[in-house]
Short mmCIF file of C-alpha atoms and ligand atoms in Angstrom, two decimals:
data_model
loop_
_atom_site.label_atom_id
_atom_site.label_comp_id
_atom_site.label_asym_id
_atom_site.label_seq_id
_atom_site.Cartn_x
_atom_site.Cartn_y
_atom_site.Cartn_z
CA MET A 1358 1.42 -22.20 1.41
CA ASP A 1359 -0.97 -22.97 -1.42
CA VAL A 1360 -0.74 -20.24 -4.13
CA VAL A 1361 -4.72 -19.89 -4.09
CA GLU A 1362 -4.90 -20.08 -0.57
CA ALA A 1363 -2.48 -17.22 -0.36
CA MET A 1364 -4.37 -15.17 -2.89
CA ARG A 1365 -7.36 -15.56 -0.98
CA SER A 1366 -6.23 -14.79 2.41
CA ARG A 1367 -3.98 -11.79 1.44
CA LYS A 1368 -5.50 -8.47 2.80
CA SER A 1369 -4.24 -5.14 3.84
CA ILE A 1370 -2.90 -4.89 6.97
CA ARG A 1371 -2.94 -1.55 8.91
CA ALA A 1372 -1.36 -2.15 11.96
CA PHE A 1373 1.87 -4.36 12.70
CA LYS A 1374 3.92 -5.64 15.86
CA PRO A 1375 6.99 -3.49 16.62
CA ASP A 1376 9.11 -6.92 16.03
CA PRO A 1377 11.71 -5.96 13.18
CA VAL A 1378 11.70 -7.75 9.99
CA SER A 1379 15.32 -8.97 9.17
CA LYS A 1380 17.24 -8.07 6.10
CA GLN A 1381 17.36 -11.38 5.09
CA VAL A 1382 13.92 -12.36 5.23
CA LEU A 1383 13.22 -8.57 3.04
CA GLU A 1384 15.66 -9.58 0.61
CA GLU A 1385 14.34 -13.31 0.28
CA ILE A 1386 10.71 -11.59 -0.63
CA LEU A 1387 12.15 -9.08 -2.87
CA GLU A 1388 13.99 -11.63 -4.54
CA ALA A 1389 10.81 -13.97 -4.98
CA GLY A 1390 8.92 -10.64 -6.03
CA CYS A 1391 11.21 -10.09 -8.62
CA ARG A 1392 10.12 -12.88 -10.50
CA ALA A 1393 6.92 -11.11 -11.40
CA PRO A 1394 6.30 -10.74 -14.95
CA SER A 1395 6.88 -7.50 -17.06
CA ALA A 1396 6.32 -6.63 -20.78
CA LEU A 1397 9.33 -7.90 -22.57
CA ASN A 1398 10.95 -8.92 -19.27
CA THR A 1399 11.73 -5.07 -18.99
CA GLN A 1400 11.45 -5.26 -15.03
CA PRO A 1401 10.91 -1.69 -14.71
CA TRP A 1402 11.27 -1.35 -10.77
CA GLU A 1403 13.91 -0.59 -8.10
CA PHE A 1404 13.53 -0.57 -4.26
CA PHE A 1405 14.40 1.64 -1.48
CA VAL A 1406 13.59 -0.39 1.75
CA ILE A 1407 13.34 1.75 4.63
CA GLY A 1408 13.60 0.94 8.56
CA GLY A 1409 14.51 1.82 12.07
CA ASP A 1410 15.14 5.48 12.50
CA ALA A 1411 14.98 6.58 8.90
CA LEU A 1412 11.55 5.22 8.75
CA LYS A 1413 10.95 6.98 11.94
CA GLN A 1414 12.12 10.25 10.43
CA VAL A 1415 10.05 9.78 7.17
CA CYS A 1416 6.80 9.15 9.35
CA GLU A 1417 7.55 12.17 11.69
CA GLU A 1418 7.99 14.33 8.66
CA ASN A 1419 5.12 12.99 6.69
CA VAL A 1420 2.84 13.74 9.42
CA LYS A 1421 4.28 17.16 9.94
CA HIS A 1422 3.54 18.07 6.32
CA LEU A 1423 0.30 16.62 6.87
CA LYS A 1424 -0.49 18.91 9.59
CA ALA A 1425 1.02 21.92 7.83
CA GLY A 1426 -1.49 21.28 4.99
CA ALA A 1427 1.33 20.59 2.76
CA PRO A 1428 -0.14 19.69 -0.80
CA LEU A 1429 -0.12 15.94 -1.77
CA GLU A 1430 1.97 14.91 -4.65
CA LEU A 1431 2.22 11.82 -6.67
CA GLU A 1432 4.86 11.39 -9.03
CA VAL A 1433 2.68 8.74 -11.10
CA ALA A 1434 -0.72 9.53 -11.96
CA GLU A 1435 -3.46 8.97 -9.44
CA SER A 1436 -6.78 7.85 -10.69
CA ALA A 1437 -9.99 9.81 -10.83
CA PHE A 1438 -13.26 8.07 -10.09
CA PRO A 1439 -16.42 9.37 -11.45
CA ARG A 1440 -18.91 10.62 -8.32
CA ASP A 1441 -21.73 8.29 -8.96
CA SER A 1442 -19.68 5.31 -10.09
CA VAL A 1443 -19.43 1.74 -9.08
CA TYR A 1444 -15.76 2.46 -8.02
CA ARG A 1445 -16.52 5.53 -5.85
CA LYS A 1446 -19.26 3.29 -4.24
CA ARG A 1447 -16.47 0.80 -3.37
CA GLN A 1448 -14.33 3.08 -2.04
CA VAL A 1449 -16.92 4.40 0.27
CA GLU A 1450 -18.02 1.23 1.47
CA LEU A 1451 -14.25 0.20 2.38
CA ALA A 1452 -13.91 3.54 4.34
CA LYS A 1453 -17.36 2.91 6.14
CA GLN A 1454 -16.09 -0.51 7.01
CA LEU A 1455 -12.82 0.50 8.36
CA PHE A 1456 -14.27 3.31 10.50
CA ARG A 1457 -16.80 1.15 11.74
CA LEU A 1458 -14.26 -1.54 12.93
CA MET A 1459 -12.30 1.48 14.62
CA GLY A 1460 -15.14 2.95 16.14
CA ILE A 1461 -14.86 6.18 14.41
CA ALA A 1462 -18.05 8.50 13.93
CA ARG A 1463 -18.45 10.56 10.85
CA GLU A 1464 -18.15 13.79 12.77
CA ASP A 1465 -15.19 12.71 14.93
CA GLU A 1466 -12.52 14.71 13.58
CA GLU A 1467 -9.74 14.06 15.94
CA LYS A 1468 -10.24 10.05 15.28
CA ARG A 1469 -10.36 10.56 11.58
CA THR A 1470 -7.13 12.78 11.80
CA GLU A 1471 -5.30 10.14 13.35
CA TRP A 1472 -6.49 7.55 11.16
CA THR A 1473 -5.07 9.45 8.26
CA GLN A 1474 -1.90 10.07 9.83
CA ARG A 1475 -1.55 6.68 10.48
CA GLY A 1476 -1.39 5.93 6.60
CA PHE A 1477 1.14 8.70 6.52
CA ARG A 1478 3.31 6.86 9.32
CA HIS A 1479 3.13 3.76 6.89
CA PHE A 1480 0.65 1.99 9.60
CA ASP A 1481 3.58 2.04 12.12
CA ALA A 1482 5.31 -0.84 10.22
CA PRO A 1483 8.82 -1.73 10.97
CA ALA A 1484 9.99 -1.52 7.43
CA ALA A 1485 8.45 0.09 4.20
CA ILE A 1486 9.37 -0.85 0.51
CA VAL A 1487 9.21 2.00 -1.42
CA ILE A 1488 8.89 0.99 -5.27
CA VAL A 1489 10.62 3.50 -7.82
CA GLN A 1490 10.90 3.42 -11.63
CA ASP A 1491 13.18 5.15 -13.68
CA GLY A 1492 12.45 8.58 -14.95
CA SER A 1493 13.03 7.86 -18.62
CA LEU A 1494 9.80 5.46 -18.44
CA THR A 1495 6.59 6.84 -19.48
CA GLY A 1496 3.04 5.62 -20.05
CA PRO A 1497 1.01 3.25 -18.22
CA GLY A 1498 3.13 0.05 -19.37
CA PRO A 1499 5.59 0.19 -16.26
CA LEU A 1500 2.70 0.44 -13.76
CA MET A 1501 1.19 -2.70 -15.16
CA ASP A 1502 4.33 -4.51 -14.43
CA ILE A 1503 4.70 -2.79 -10.95
CA GLY A 1504 1.10 -4.01 -10.20
CA SER A 1505 1.96 -7.61 -10.48
CA LEU A 1506 5.22 -6.83 -8.72
CA MET A 1507 3.31 -5.77 -5.69
CA GLN A 1508 0.93 -8.23 -5.44
CA SER A 1509 3.95 -10.76 -5.72
CA ILE A 1510 5.68 -9.03 -2.92
CA CYS A 1511 2.57 -8.95 -0.81
CA LEU A 1512 2.10 -13.18 -1.45
CA ALA A 1513 5.84 -13.67 -0.86
CA ALA A 1514 5.48 -11.95 2.51
CA LEU A 1515 2.29 -14.27 3.62
CA GLU A 1516 5.09 -17.30 3.61
CA TYR A 1517 7.01 -15.41 6.23
CA GLY A 1518 4.05 -14.86 8.30
CA LEU A 1519 4.12 -11.38 7.39
CA GLY A 1520 1.32 -8.57 6.48
CA THR A 1521 1.38 -5.99 3.93
CA CYS A 1522 -0.31 -2.81 3.03
CA ILE A 1523 0.19 -1.20 -0.42
CA ALA A 1524 -0.16 2.38 0.01
CA ARG A 1525 0.01 5.71 -1.79
CA GLN A 1526 -0.35 7.48 1.49
CA GLY A 1527 3.21 6.59 2.26
CA VAL A 1528 4.58 8.51 -1.08
CA TYR A 1529 2.35 11.51 -1.03
CA TYR A 1530 5.26 13.41 0.15
CA PRO A 1531 8.19 12.29 -2.22
CA ASP A 1532 10.61 15.03 -1.06
CA VAL A 1533 10.59 13.67 2.50
CA LEU A 1534 11.31 10.01 0.95
CA ARG A 1535 13.92 11.40 -1.38
CA LYS A 1536 15.75 13.36 1.70
CA VAL A 1537 15.67 10.62 4.21
CA ALA A 1538 16.32 7.61 1.76
CA GLY A 1539 18.38 9.40 -0.69
CA ILE A 1540 16.25 8.73 -3.83
CA PRO A 1541 17.67 10.59 -6.83
CA LYS A 1542 15.48 12.86 -8.98
CA SER A 1543 15.92 10.57 -11.89
CA LYS A 1544 13.87 7.95 -10.33
CA LYS A 1545 9.92 8.49 -10.01
CA ILE A 1546 8.51 7.25 -7.02
CA VAL A 1547 5.55 5.03 -7.42
CA ILE A 1548 4.19 3.45 -4.32
CA ALA A 1549 4.90 2.20 -0.90
CA ILE A 1550 4.34 -1.17 0.80
CA ALA A 1551 4.22 -1.49 4.42
CA ILE A 1552 5.41 -4.82 5.93
CA GLY A 1553 5.49 -6.52 9.38
CA THR A 1554 4.06 -9.00 11.42
CA PRO A 1555 0.19 -8.04 11.69
CA ASP A 1556 -1.20 -7.04 14.96
CA TRP A 1557 -4.39 -9.15 14.88
CA ASP A 1558 -5.57 -7.22 17.86
CA PHE A 1559 -5.84 -4.01 16.01
CA PRO A 1560 -9.55 -3.70 14.74
CA ALA A 1561 -8.90 -2.59 11.41
CA ASN A 1562 -7.27 -5.78 10.45
CA ALA A 1563 -10.39 -7.62 10.67
CA VAL A 1564 -11.43 -5.88 7.57
CA GLU A 1565 -13.03 -8.31 5.20
CA THR A 1566 -13.37 -6.39 1.64
CA ASP A 1567 -15.93 -7.38 -0.78
CA ARG A 1568 -15.41 -8.74 -4.37
CA GLU A 1569 -17.75 -8.56 -7.25
CA PRO A 1570 -18.41 -12.23 -8.04
CA ALA A 1571 -15.92 -13.03 -11.02
CA GLU A 1572 -19.11 -14.36 -12.52
CA ALA A 1573 -20.72 -10.93 -12.93
CA LEU A 1574 -17.52 -9.63 -14.64
CA THR A 1575 -16.83 -11.98 -17.12
CA THR A 1576 -18.24 -12.78 -20.62
CA TRP A 1577 -17.47 -16.21 -21.71
CA VAL A 1578 -16.94 -16.65 -25.48
CA GLY A 1579 -16.65 -20.11 -27.33
CA LEU A 1580 -16.80 -21.78 -23.98
C1 FMN B 3057 -2.36 1.06 -5.72
C2 FMN B 3057 -2.92 0.91 -4.23
C3 FMN B 3057 -2.82 2.09 -3.59
C4 FMN B 3057 -3.39 1.82 -2.10
N1 FMN B 3057 -3.16 2.74 -1.47
C5 FMN B 3057 -3.62 2.62 -0.03
C6 FMN B 3057 -3.59 3.94 0.91
O1 FMN B 3057 -3.09 4.62 0.77
N2 FMN B 3057 -4.13 3.58 2.28
C7 FMN B 3057 -4.76 2.23 2.48
O2 FMN B 3057 -5.23 2.32 3.77
N3 FMN B 3057 -4.82 1.17 1.67
C8 FMN B 3057 -4.37 1.35 0.46
N4 FMN B 3057 -4.50 0.57 -0.23
C9 FMN B 3057 -4.99 -1.05 -0.01
C10 FMN B 3057 -6.18 -0.72 -0.76
O3 FMN B 3057 -7.47 0.00 0.06
C11 FMN B 3057 -6.89 -2.51 -0.57
O4 FMN B 3057 -5.97 -3.09 -1.17
C12 FMN B 3057 -8.41 -2.41 -0.78
O5 FMN B 3057 -9.09 -1.68 -0.06
C13 FMN B 3057 -8.75 -4.22 -1.15
O6 FMN B 3057 -8.52 -4.61 0.43
P1 FMN B 3057 -7.40 -5.61 0.77
O7 FMN B 3057 -6.02 -5.32 0.35
O8 FMN B 3057 -7.62 -5.75 2.20
O9 FMN B 3057 -7.95 -6.99 -0.12
C14 FMN B 3057 -3.82 0.58 -1.89
C15 FMN B 3057 -3.94 -0.39 -2.69
C16 FMN B 3057 -3.42 -0.26 -3.82
C17 FMN B 3057 -3.48 -1.54 -4.82
#
């Protein structure tokens, strides 16, 4: 697939066919993903790839925690968006679009709850790639590198006919992941990427998120 075409067609997939993704394909995707750039070639990332019964256990325990109202926990900083900002507006627009596609009314608590749980279930994907960084690494630098890695993984997945969703929701209960996947305390859990064959019949997968035109964001200097 042409690189620019891949960048344009990549989108977050929030429902998957149950077909498993082979370990070999996942290995190839991670191998390609690891070609991502990082500051001084530090490559501040490691993976725990979870599937099968282990992923089922993670999803069940996540939902159990969520239902019990267990506090959400992120091991790397979450951004806060000012209330009246354009960032908050874009976030609200995404939620509105997803809920519209899913037929979830504002007051429909049951469907909203089910929708939230889907994220904590890694969108029922057959596999989840959990990205961790060593606990000795601090500051935003490693996260920049992991950002480029995430995109590389999502683009590589397309070549195999697979879809992805990068998701914080998948790592809000780090202790669940630590227990099931054996992630040591010396590693900080950064993010998860759900991966599998997209279920194109699932309404939310029709989402088309907007982008600000680059023209509106760019100041040209000397050109
Ligand atoms: C760091 C990061 C965290 C994300 N976390 C979630 C998440 O928890 N749940 C979710 O449904 N989507 C999540 N997403 C997906 C974004 O909502 C999505 O990328 C954005 O709306 C743009 O849509 P697109 O990926 O379809 O182009 C996350 C994306 C990133 C980059």
